[in-house]
Short mmCIF file of C-alpha atoms in Angstrom, two decimals:
data_model
loop_
_atom_site.label_atom_id
_atom_site.label_comp_id
_atom_site.label_asym_id
_atom_site.label_seq_id
_atom_site.Cartn_x
_atom_site.Cartn_y
_atom_site.Cartn_z
CA MET Z 212 19.13 -2.26 27.08
CA ASP Z 213 18.88 -5.22 28.96
CA ARG Z 214 19.65 -8.83 28.61
CA SER Z 215 16.03 -10.79 28.18
CA ASN Z 216 15.83 -7.70 25.75
CA ILE Z 217 18.31 -8.47 23.68
CA LEU Z 218 17.08 -12.87 23.04
CA GLU Z 219 13.43 -11.73 23.22
CA THR Z 220 14.69 -8.61 19.76
CA ILE Z 221 16.19 -11.87 18.87
CA ARG Z 222 13.67 -14.17 18.33
CA MET Z 223 11.42 -12.11 17.56
CA LEU Z 224 14.53 -11.58 13.71
CA ASP Z 225 15.12 -14.89 13.96
CA GLU Z 226 11.63 -16.97 14.43
CA GLU Z 227 8.83 -14.99 14.16
CA LYS Z 228 9.92 -13.10 10.26
CA LEU Z 229 10.05 -9.27 11.49
CA ASP Z 230 11.59 -7.29 9.36
CA ILE Z 231 11.89 -3.06 8.74
CA ARG Z 232 9.12 -4.75 5.46
CA THR Z 233 10.30 -1.02 2.94
CA ILE Z 234 12.51 2.19 3.69
CA THR Z 235 11.38 4.53 1.33
CA MET Z 236 12.99 7.09 -0.19
CA GLY Z 237 10.91 10.48 -0.54
CA ILE Z 238 11.80 13.31 -3.70
CA SER Z 239 10.41 15.71 -4.17
CA LEU Z 240 10.09 16.46 -8.35
CA LEU Z 241 8.84 19.99 -8.24
CA ASP Z 242 12.01 21.39 -9.47
CA CYS Z 243 11.47 19.57 -12.05
CA ILE Z 244 9.24 20.82 -14.36
CA SER Z 245 9.52 21.81 -17.30
CA SER Z 246 7.63 22.73 -20.77
CA ASN Z 247 9.84 20.43 -22.77
CA GLY Z 248 9.19 17.57 -21.61
CA LYS Z 249 12.48 15.59 -23.28
CA GLU Z 250 14.19 18.12 -20.47
CA ALA Z 251 11.77 17.76 -17.64
CA ARG Z 252 12.51 14.13 -17.68
CA THR Z 253 15.98 14.71 -17.24
CA ARG Z 254 16.26 16.63 -14.75
CA ILE Z 255 13.99 13.53 -12.89
CA TYR Z 256 16.57 11.16 -13.57
CA ASP Z 257 19.22 13.16 -12.65
CA LYS Z 258 17.34 14.29 -9.14
CA MET Z 259 16.90 10.39 -9.05
CA MET Z 260 20.13 9.82 -9.62
CA ARG Z 261 21.56 11.92 -7.51
CA VAL Z 262 19.66 11.43 -4.53
CA SER Z 263 18.67 7.30 -4.33
CA GLN Z 264 22.41 6.48 -5.60
CA ASN Z 265 23.62 5.31 -2.37
CA LEU Z 266 20.39 4.23 -0.68
CA VAL Z 267 19.88 0.45 -0.49
CA GLU Z 268 23.99 0.08 0.02
CA THR Z 269 22.98 2.43 3.18
CA SER Z 270 20.51 0.38 4.02
CA ASP Z 271 21.86 -3.13 3.39
CA HIS Z 272 24.35 -1.94 5.36
CA ILE Z 273 22.67 -0.75 7.83
CA GLY Z 274 20.40 -4.06 8.22
CA LYS Z 275 23.78 -5.77 8.68
CA LYS Z 276 25.15 -4.25 11.74
CA TYR Z 277 22.13 -4.12 14.03
CA GLY Z 278 20.67 -8.06 12.01
CA ILE Z 279 17.79 -6.71 11.37
CA PRO Z 280 16.42 -7.56 7.54
CA ILE Z 281 15.71 -5.26 5.64
CA ILE Z 282 13.31 -6.41 2.47
CA ASN Z 283 12.44 -3.88 0.74
CA LYS Z 284 14.65 0.27 -1.00
CA ARG Z 285 11.83 2.42 -2.86
CA LEU Z 286 11.79 4.81 -3.73
CA SER Z 287 8.36 7.33 -3.61
CA VAL Z 288 7.75 10.50 -5.80
CA THR Z 289 5.93 13.70 -6.61
CA PRO Z 290 2.11 12.91 -8.06
CA ILE Z 291 4.24 13.05 -11.81
CA SER Z 292 0.21 14.23 -13.39
CA LEU Z 293 1.22 17.52 -11.07
CA ILE Z 294 4.62 17.68 -13.36
CA ALA Z 295 3.70 16.29 -16.59
CA GLN Z 296 1.14 18.71 -17.27
CA SER Z 297 3.18 21.19 -17.95
CA THR Z 298 4.97 19.43 -21.22
CA GLY Z 299 2.01 20.05 -23.62
CA GLU Z 300 2.22 16.00 -23.72
CA SER Z 301 -0.51 14.09 -24.64
CA ASP Z 302 0.80 10.57 -23.58
CA TYR Z 303 3.08 10.40 -20.09
CA VAL Z 304 4.33 6.80 -20.58
CA ALA Z 305 7.90 7.91 -21.00
CA PHE Z 306 7.64 9.53 -17.53
CA ALA Z 307 7.08 5.62 -16.14
CA HIS Z 308 10.15 4.40 -17.96
CA THR Z 309 13.21 7.30 -17.14
CA LEU Z 310 11.34 6.36 -12.82
CA ASP Z 311 12.09 3.37 -14.78
CA GLN Z 312 15.46 2.98 -15.35
CA VAL Z 313 15.50 5.01 -12.13
CA ALA Z 314 14.89 1.67 -10.20
CA LYS Z 315 16.83 -0.70 -12.09
CA GLU Z 316 20.27 2.03 -11.75
CA VAL Z 317 19.58 2.04 -8.30
CA GLY Z 318 18.38 -0.80 -7.74
CA VAL Z 319 15.61 -0.41 -5.71
CA ASN Z 320 12.72 -3.06 -5.18
CA PHE Z 321 9.73 -0.16 -7.04
CA VAL Z 322 9.04 3.28 -7.64
CA GLY Z 323 5.84 5.27 -6.69
CA GLY Z 324 4.10 8.14 -7.68
CA PHE Z 325 3.14 7.53 -11.12
CA SER Z 326 -0.08 8.81 -10.33
CA ALA Z 327 -2.48 11.37 -9.86
CA LEU Z 328 -4.94 13.46 -7.03
CA VAL Z 329 -8.12 13.82 -8.36
CA GLN Z 330 -10.50 13.71 -5.01
CA LYS Z 331 -12.46 17.10 -6.00
CA GLY Z 332 -11.84 17.89 -9.86
CA THR Z 333 -9.75 15.93 -13.26
CA MET Z 334 -7.40 18.87 -14.00
CA ALA Z 335 -5.62 17.55 -18.41
CA GLY Z 336 -2.89 16.25 -16.88
CA ASP Z 337 -5.19 13.91 -14.71
CA SER Z 338 -7.33 12.77 -16.86
CA ILE Z 339 -3.52 11.94 -18.99
CA LEU Z 340 -1.80 9.88 -16.56
CA MET Z 341 -4.95 8.13 -16.54
CA GLU Z 342 -4.96 7.51 -19.71
CA SER Z 343 -1.99 6.70 -19.33
CA ILE Z 344 -1.64 3.72 -16.79
CA PRO Z 345 -2.14 0.72 -18.39
CA HIS Z 346 0.27 0.76 -20.83
CA ALA Z 347 3.37 2.36 -18.72
CA LEU Z 348 2.90 -0.43 -15.95
CA ALA Z 349 2.54 -2.82 -18.89
CA GLU Z 350 6.31 -1.55 -20.44
CA THR Z 351 7.36 -1.44 -16.95
CA ASP Z 352 8.84 -3.42 -14.13
CA PHE Z 353 9.31 -1.51 -11.03
CA VAL Z 354 6.59 1.23 -11.81
CA CYS Z 355 4.09 1.31 -9.61
CA SER Z 356 0.49 3.97 -9.59
CA SER Z 357 -2.35 5.17 -7.65
CA VAL Z 358 -5.19 7.54 -8.62
CA ASN Z 359 -7.20 8.94 -4.78
CA VAL Z 360 -10.47 9.75 -6.27
CA ALA Z 361 -12.64 10.61 -2.66
CA SER Z 362 -11.32 12.64 0.36
CA THR Z 363 -13.92 13.27 2.61
CA LYS Z 364 -12.71 17.30 2.57
CA THR Z 365 -14.36 16.71 -1.50
CA GLY Z 366 -16.73 13.82 -1.08
CA ILE Z 367 -16.33 10.77 -4.37
CA ASN Z 368 -15.31 12.46 -8.09
CA MET Z 369 -17.62 9.43 -10.03
CA ASP Z 370 -15.84 10.61 -13.08
CA ALA Z 371 -12.68 9.91 -12.22
CA VAL Z 372 -14.34 7.12 -10.39
CA SER Z 373 -15.08 5.07 -13.78
CA GLN Z 374 -12.50 6.03 -15.15
CA MET Z 375 -10.07 4.27 -13.11
CA GLY Z 376 -12.46 1.06 -13.87
CA GLU Z 377 -12.03 1.88 -16.84
CA VAL Z 378 -8.23 1.37 -16.68
CA ILE Z 379 -8.17 -0.80 -14.46
CA LYS Z 380 -9.91 -2.64 -17.53
CA LYS Z 381 -7.35 -2.56 -20.07
CA THR Z 382 -3.85 -2.27 -17.29
CA ALA Z 383 -5.52 -6.52 -17.22
CA GLU Z 384 -6.39 -6.63 -21.10
CA ALA Z 385 -1.96 -5.42 -21.45
CA THR Z 386 -1.18 -7.49 -18.84
CA LYS Z 387 -3.12 -10.46 -19.29
CA ASP Z 388 0.18 -12.21 -21.13
CA ARG Z 389 1.62 -12.06 -17.13
CA ASP Z 390 -2.08 -12.94 -15.14
CA SER Z 391 -2.54 -9.17 -15.44
CA ILE Z 392 -0.22 -8.27 -12.82
CA GLY Z 393 0.09 -4.86 -14.09
CA CYS Z 394 -3.29 -4.04 -11.71
CA ALA Z 395 -0.33 -5.44 -8.48
CA LYS Z 396 1.05 -2.59 -9.29
CA LEU Z 397 -1.83 -0.51 -9.61
CA VAL Z 398 -4.01 1.20 -6.42
CA VAL Z 399 -7.09 3.25 -5.61
CA PHE Z 400 -7.35 5.39 -3.27
CA ALA Z 401 -9.69 8.16 -0.92
CA ASN Z 402 -7.74 9.93 1.43
CA GLY Z 403 -4.85 8.86 0.44
CA VAL Z 404 -1.60 9.98 2.43
CA ASP Z 405 1.53 12.48 1.01
CA ASP Z 406 4.30 9.71 3.51
CA ASN Z 407 2.64 6.08 3.05
CA PRO Z 408 6.17 4.57 2.13
CA PHE Z 409 4.15 1.43 1.37
CA MET Z 410 3.19 0.01 -2.62
CA ALA Z 411 1.52 0.14 -4.92
CA GLY Z 412 -0.28 3.21 -2.84
CA ALA Z 413 3.07 5.71 -2.06
CA TYR Z 414 4.01 8.76 -3.71
CA HIS Z 415 5.00 11.72 -1.65
CA GLY Z 416 2.65 15.26 -1.56
CA VAL Z 417 3.68 18.29 -2.62
CA GLY Z 418 3.94 19.91 1.78
CA GLU Z 419 6.88 17.29 1.88
CA GLU Z 420 10.08 18.10 2.88
CA ASP Z 421 12.34 18.44 -0.49
CA THR Z 422 14.28 14.51 -0.24
CA VAL Z 423 13.44 12.17 2.86
CA ILE Z 424 13.50 8.55 4.57
CA ASN Z 425 10.18 7.14 5.29
CA VAL Z 426 10.13 3.48 6.75
CA GLY Z 427 7.56 0.98 6.96
CA VAL Z 428 7.75 -2.40 9.72
CA SER Z 429 6.05 -5.51 9.16
CA GLY Z 430 5.89 -8.01 12.10
CA PRO Z 431 2.57 -9.82 12.35
CA GLY Z 432 4.30 -13.12 13.29
CA VAL Z 433 5.93 -11.32 16.20
CA VAL Z 434 1.98 -10.01 17.12
CA LYS Z 435 0.69 -14.12 16.82
CA ALA Z 436 3.77 -14.95 18.61
CA ALA Z 437 2.44 -12.41 21.98
CA LEU Z 438 -1.24 -13.81 21.72
CA GLU Z 439 -0.01 -17.16 22.22
CA LYS Z 440 0.64 -16.72 25.73
CA VAL Z 441 -2.89 -15.34 26.65
CA LYS Z 442 -4.08 -17.27 25.22
CA GLY Z 443 -8.14 -17.46 26.87
CA ALA Z 444 -6.65 -14.09 28.54
CA PRO Z 445 -10.14 -11.06 28.59
CA PHE Z 446 -10.32 -8.94 25.49
CA ASP Z 447 -8.65 -5.37 27.72
CA ILE Z 448 -5.35 -7.78 27.67
CA VAL Z 449 -5.74 -9.27 23.73
CA SER Z 450 -5.80 -5.28 23.12
CA GLU Z 451 -2.53 -4.13 25.83
CA THR Z 452 -0.76 -7.18 24.65
CA VAL Z 453 -0.75 -6.08 21.34
CA LYS Z 454 0.11 -2.47 22.02
CA LYS Z 455 2.93 -3.45 24.44
CA THR Z 456 4.00 -5.34 20.93
CA ALA Z 457 3.55 -3.29 18.89
CA PHE Z 458 5.50 -0.94 20.89
CA LYS Z 459 8.14 -2.91 21.00
CA ILE Z 460 8.32 -2.95 16.75
CA THR Z 461 7.98 0.85 16.26
CA ARG Z 462 11.45 1.39 18.75
CA MET Z 463 12.75 -1.18 16.58
CA GLY Z 464 11.97 -0.18 13.28
CA GLU Z 465 12.02 4.37 14.27
CA LEU Z 466 16.06 3.14 15.35
CA VAL Z 467 16.64 1.89 11.90
CA GLY Z 468 14.72 4.33 9.54
CA ARG Z 469 16.38 7.50 12.15
CA GLU Z 470 20.90 6.02 11.32
CA VAL Z 471 19.39 5.43 7.66
CA ALA Z 472 18.35 9.15 6.86
CA GLU Z 473 21.14 10.28 9.14
CA SER Z 474 24.05 7.97 6.36
CA LEU Z 475 22.43 9.51 4.36
CA ASP Z 476 22.19 13.11 5.14
CA LEU Z 477 18.67 14.16 4.58
CA PRO Z 478 16.05 14.12 7.15
CA PHE Z 479 14.35 11.11 8.84
CA GLY Z 480 10.43 11.34 7.37
CA ILE Z 481 7.66 8.73 9.54
CA ILE Z 482 7.57 5.11 10.28
CA ASP Z 483 4.67 3.15 9.62
CA LEU Z 484 4.07 0.57 12.23
CA SER Z 485 0.79 -2.05 9.77
CA LEU Z 486 0.62 -5.83 9.44
CA ALA Z 487 2.10 -6.37 6.05
CA PRO Z 488 2.65 -9.83 5.59
CA THR Z 489 3.47 -12.36 2.97
CA PRO Z 490 2.50 -15.66 1.66
CA ALA Z 491 5.36 -17.32 4.38
CA VAL Z 492 3.60 -19.59 6.64
CA GLY Z 493 3.87 -17.26 10.14
CA ASP Z 494 3.16 -14.21 8.70
CA SER Z 495 -0.03 -13.50 8.30
CA VAL Z 496 -2.80 -11.23 9.82
CA ALA Z 497 -6.02 -14.08 9.73
CA ARG Z 498 -3.92 -16.04 11.74
CA ILE Z 499 -4.06 -13.46 14.20
CA LEU Z 500 -7.41 -13.22 14.01
CA GLU Z 501 -7.93 -17.28 14.54
CA GLU Z 502 -5.44 -15.99 17.88
CA ILE Z 503 -8.30 -14.24 18.85
CA GLY Z 504 -10.69 -16.92 18.76
CA LEU Z 505 -11.64 -17.26 15.64
CA GLU Z 506 -12.41 -21.00 13.70
CA THR Z 507 -11.40 -18.94 10.58
CA VAL Z 508 -11.04 -16.08 9.64
CA GLY Z 509 -14.34 -14.17 7.35
CA THR Z 510 -16.07 -15.95 10.03
CA HIS Z 511 -19.13 -13.92 12.21
CA GLY Z 512 -16.54 -11.96 14.67
CA THR Z 513 -13.59 -10.88 12.10
CA THR Z 514 -14.76 -6.79 12.44
CA ALA Z 515 -15.06 -6.81 15.63
CA ALA Z 516 -11.19 -8.40 15.91
CA LEU Z 517 -9.59 -6.90 13.53
CA ALA Z 518 -10.74 -3.47 15.02
CA MET Z 519 -9.67 -3.93 18.22
CA LEU Z 520 -6.30 -5.39 16.25
CA ASN Z 521 -5.69 -2.56 14.15
CA ASP Z 522 -6.33 0.09 17.51
CA GLY Z 523 -3.72 -2.20 19.12
CA VAL Z 524 -1.74 -0.98 16.36
CA LYS Z 525 -2.25 1.87 16.56
CA LYS Z 526 -1.75 2.60 20.05
CA GLY Z 527 1.63 1.23 20.75
CA GLY Z 528 2.85 2.59 17.69
CA ILE Z 529 2.13 6.52 18.56
CA MET Z 530 2.71 5.53 22.34
CA ALA Z 531 6.21 4.38 20.97
CA SER Z 532 7.24 7.26 18.90
CA GLY Z 533 6.02 10.50 17.72
CA ARG Z 534 6.65 10.15 13.85
CA VAL Z 535 4.18 6.94 13.32
CA GLY Z 536 3.09 8.09 9.84
CA GLY Z 537 1.11 6.65 6.75
CA LEU Z 538 -1.31 3.95 7.07
CA SER Z 539 -0.39 2.19 10.21
CA GLY Z 540 -2.40 -1.32 11.21
CA ALA Z 541 -3.18 -4.29 9.99
CA PHE Z 542 -3.07 -4.35 5.99
CA ILE Z 543 -5.38 -7.35 4.85
CA PRO Z 544 -4.43 -8.21 1.53
CA VAL Z 545 -5.92 -12.20 -0.54
CA SER Z 546 -2.55 -12.75 -2.57
CA GLU Z 547 -0.29 -11.68 0.05
CA ASP Z 548 -1.49 -14.18 2.92
CA GLU Z 549 -1.59 -17.52 3.43
CA GLY Z 550 -4.24 -17.38 5.86
CA MET Z 551 -7.30 -15.14 4.12
CA ILE Z 552 -6.16 -17.39 0.41
CA HIS Z 553 -6.70 -19.82 2.89
CA ALA Z 554 -10.31 -18.98 3.88
CA VAL Z 555 -10.83 -18.04 0.47
CA GLU Z 556 -10.90 -21.22 -0.32
CA SER Z 557 -12.87 -22.41 2.35
CA GLY Z 558 -15.63 -20.38 1.57
CA ARG Z 559 -15.25 -19.25 4.88
CA LEU Z 560 -14.09 -15.53 3.49
CA THR Z 561 -16.80 -14.16 1.01
CA PHE Z 562 -16.04 -10.86 -1.44
CA ASP Z 563 -18.12 -9.05 0.67
CA LYS Z 564 -17.26 -9.77 4.17
CA LEU Z 565 -13.66 -8.20 2.73
CA GLU Z 566 -15.72 -4.75 2.30
CA ALA Z 567 -16.75 -5.11 5.55
CA MET Z 568 -13.53 -5.36 7.19
CA THR Z 569 -12.18 -3.01 4.99
CA SER Z 570 -14.55 -0.49 8.04
CA VAL Z 571 -11.78 -1.19 9.90
CA CYS Z 572 -8.45 -2.29 9.36
CA SER Z 573 -5.65 -0.13 7.55
CA VAL Z 574 -5.94 0.32 4.03
CA GLY Z 575 -8.75 -1.92 1.92
CA LEU Z 576 -10.09 -4.45 -0.49
CA ASP Z 577 -5.99 -4.99 -1.07
CA MET Z 578 -4.45 -7.80 -4.05
CA ILE Z 579 -8.05 -9.41 -5.25
CA ALA Z 580 -7.67 -11.38 -7.95
CA ILE Z 581 -11.86 -11.17 -9.44
CA PRO Z 582 -12.90 -12.58 -13.34
CA GLY Z 583 -11.55 -11.74 -16.11
CA ASN Z 584 -14.64 -10.35 -17.68
CA THR Z 585 -15.94 -8.67 -14.76
CA SER Z 586 -17.21 -4.30 -16.56
CA PRO Z 587 -15.67 -1.45 -15.44
CA ALA Z 588 -19.05 -0.49 -13.79
CA THR Z 589 -18.00 -3.07 -11.87
CA ILE Z 590 -14.64 -2.22 -11.49
CA ALA Z 591 -15.83 1.27 -10.90
CA GLY Z 592 -18.27 0.21 -8.52
CA ILE Z 593 -16.10 -1.43 -5.82
CA ILE Z 594 -14.37 1.40 -6.34
CA ALA Z 595 -17.01 4.24 -5.02
CA ASP Z 596 -18.04 1.65 -2.11
CA GLU Z 597 -14.86 1.47 -0.65
CA ALA Z 598 -14.08 4.81 -0.59
CA ALA Z 599 -17.34 5.48 1.09
CA ILE Z 600 -16.33 3.15 3.54
CA GLY Z 601 -13.04 5.92 4.41
CA VAL Z 602 -15.45 9.20 3.04
CA ILE Z 603 -17.69 8.39 5.44
CA ASN Z 604 -15.50 7.03 8.31
CA HIS Z 605 -12.02 9.54 7.64
CA LYS Z 606 -10.08 6.76 6.86
CA THR Z 607 -8.06 5.55 4.62
CA THR Z 608 -9.27 3.13 1.92
CA ALA Z 609 -8.24 1.99 -1.30
CA VAL Z 610 -8.77 -0.74 -3.52
CA ARG Z 611 -6.11 -3.22 -5.75
CA VAL Z 612 -8.14 -5.79 -7.75
CA ILE Z 613 -6.67 -7.92 -10.32
CA PRO Z 614 -9.45 -8.95 -13.42
CA VAL Z 615 -7.58 -11.73 -14.43
CA ILE Z 616 -8.24 -11.86 -18.64
CA GLY Z 617 -9.02 -15.27 -18.93
CA LYS Z 618 -9.73 -16.85 -16.06
CA LYS Z 619 -13.20 -17.38 -13.81
CA GLU Z 620 -14.46 -17.87 -9.98
CA GLY Z 621 -12.89 -20.24 -8.25
CA GLU Z 622 -9.11 -21.22 -11.24
CA MET Z 623 -6.00 -19.68 -8.98
CA VAL Z 624 -2.81 -17.51 -10.14
CA GLU Z 625 0.15 -16.90 -9.35
CA PHE Z 626 2.27 -14.28 -8.70
CA GLY Z 627 5.50 -14.51 -6.88
CA GLY Z 628 7.39 -13.08 -4.64
CA LEU Z 629 5.45 -11.26 -2.33
CA LEU Z 630 2.72 -10.62 -3.63
CA GLY Z 631 1.99 -13.76 -3.58
CA TYR Z 632 -1.20 -16.47 -5.10
CA ALA Z 633 -4.98 -15.95 -4.96
CA PRO Z 634 -7.52 -17.60 -5.89
CA ILE Z 635 -10.37 -16.08 -8.26
CA MET Z 636 -12.85 -14.30 -5.72
CA GLY Z 637 -16.74 -14.07 -7.46
CA VAL Z 638 -18.28 -10.32 -8.04
CA ASN Z 639 -22.13 -9.45 -8.32
CA PRO Z 640 -23.39 -10.05 -10.91
CA GLY Z 641 -25.73 -7.35 -11.41
CA SER Z 642 -25.19 -3.99 -13.45
CA SER Z 643 -23.95 -0.14 -12.12
CA GLN Z 644 -23.04 0.29 -15.79
CA ARG Z 645 -26.39 3.15 -15.15
CA PHE Z 646 -25.38 4.20 -11.85
CA PHE Z 647 -22.55 5.26 -12.94
CA GLU Z 648 -24.25 7.50 -16.66
CA ARG Z 649 -25.02 9.97 -14.17
CA GLY Z 650 -22.26 10.94 -13.55
CA GLY Z 651 -20.39 13.83 -10.99
CA ARG Z 652 -18.96 13.90 -7.65
CA ILE Z 653 -21.07 12.11 -4.52
CA PRO Z 654 -20.59 15.51 -2.44
CA ALA Z 655 -18.81 15.06 0.61
CA PRO Z 656 -20.65 14.72 4.42
CA VAL Z 657 -22.04 16.59 7.22
CA THR Z 658 -19.03 15.22 9.19
CA SER Z 659 -16.28 17.45 6.87
CA PHE Z 660 -17.02 19.90 7.93
CA LYS Z 661 -14.69 20.71 11.03
CA ASN Z 662 -14.17 24.81 10.70
#
């Protein structure tokens, strides 16, 4: 690396908020299955502690070696519904407590995998897990939960979508003394991926290796700084600038991820290059879109600008590494992005426009606070709409909405830390109740047949 590249990297770290957002260790729990719940939880605790006890120390050491901030260290595990079903227990909250205990003792920020995969149908263990989510998230500090309700290959499990509307509302009620923060640790997916290192949606897929290191890199400030140097340039130059910047960020992230994996004597999995913002000024995806030329995010042209940004990030990442995975692209959470927050407060960014933007971004409706009196059927309708976008477009979409009990549209809620703060956004007052009373499954689209 020549002097100019070294100086550029230092500037990206010091001035443009480049960081390794997360080192996530994925752990298979398939060998922990037991017909006895207590025995299964003991096996889970023992295995997780054995393989992850040095994760934080090693990550910190590698981060200091290269002078690169590693913000979060996380664990993800096999979906607990698959592990707990054999126990015959009628409640899985105890499994969440085991995951939380490991997280606290190892020192990680979050553990994901209190999850179920119900895109085509719901087994008994899946239903039990979904019903356990409200208490599990209310009684733990670091556990994250996700449920995959749809895929392009199977269609949309509308019964599960309806159930998750109820679960989200119950989770909000169970944590209403903390502004319903339990919902910030719960995400509903279409086309969820097995190797996602980002929370709250991380889980360790059954096709993955026994234990693996995945890395998530983020750098909205770096991309914005690069675009500031090409003001007024044509769109092909803008796209090329994003691609080249993503290439550099990906190379750095893979270097760190591989060294952490090697130090722990584990295989390196994937690098997820996602422009994941924080509430800090200068670390915003919305400000990138405005740098491209929008007066404010949410105005006409926003979806086109986001599509170009997301595509440039993916192209740069794929060019840089053969291990690009996870979600890789641009995230548009509201509470975690000061530019998005400002656009909502000014009335320029609406719920419906956010939904349109999710058709071209990397995830979906993320960290959006909605009125506490929003009905479960309306929440389910939001999930169904987002799932349809993912299923039809062969992409991952997700919903992480927070009905803040006791608060109304226009009020503000503070979640703290990376979760940020958010204005309560209004939702359509029309009812979706009769829609969900039909039950069943929306079939897979014709484009799913590719064999």
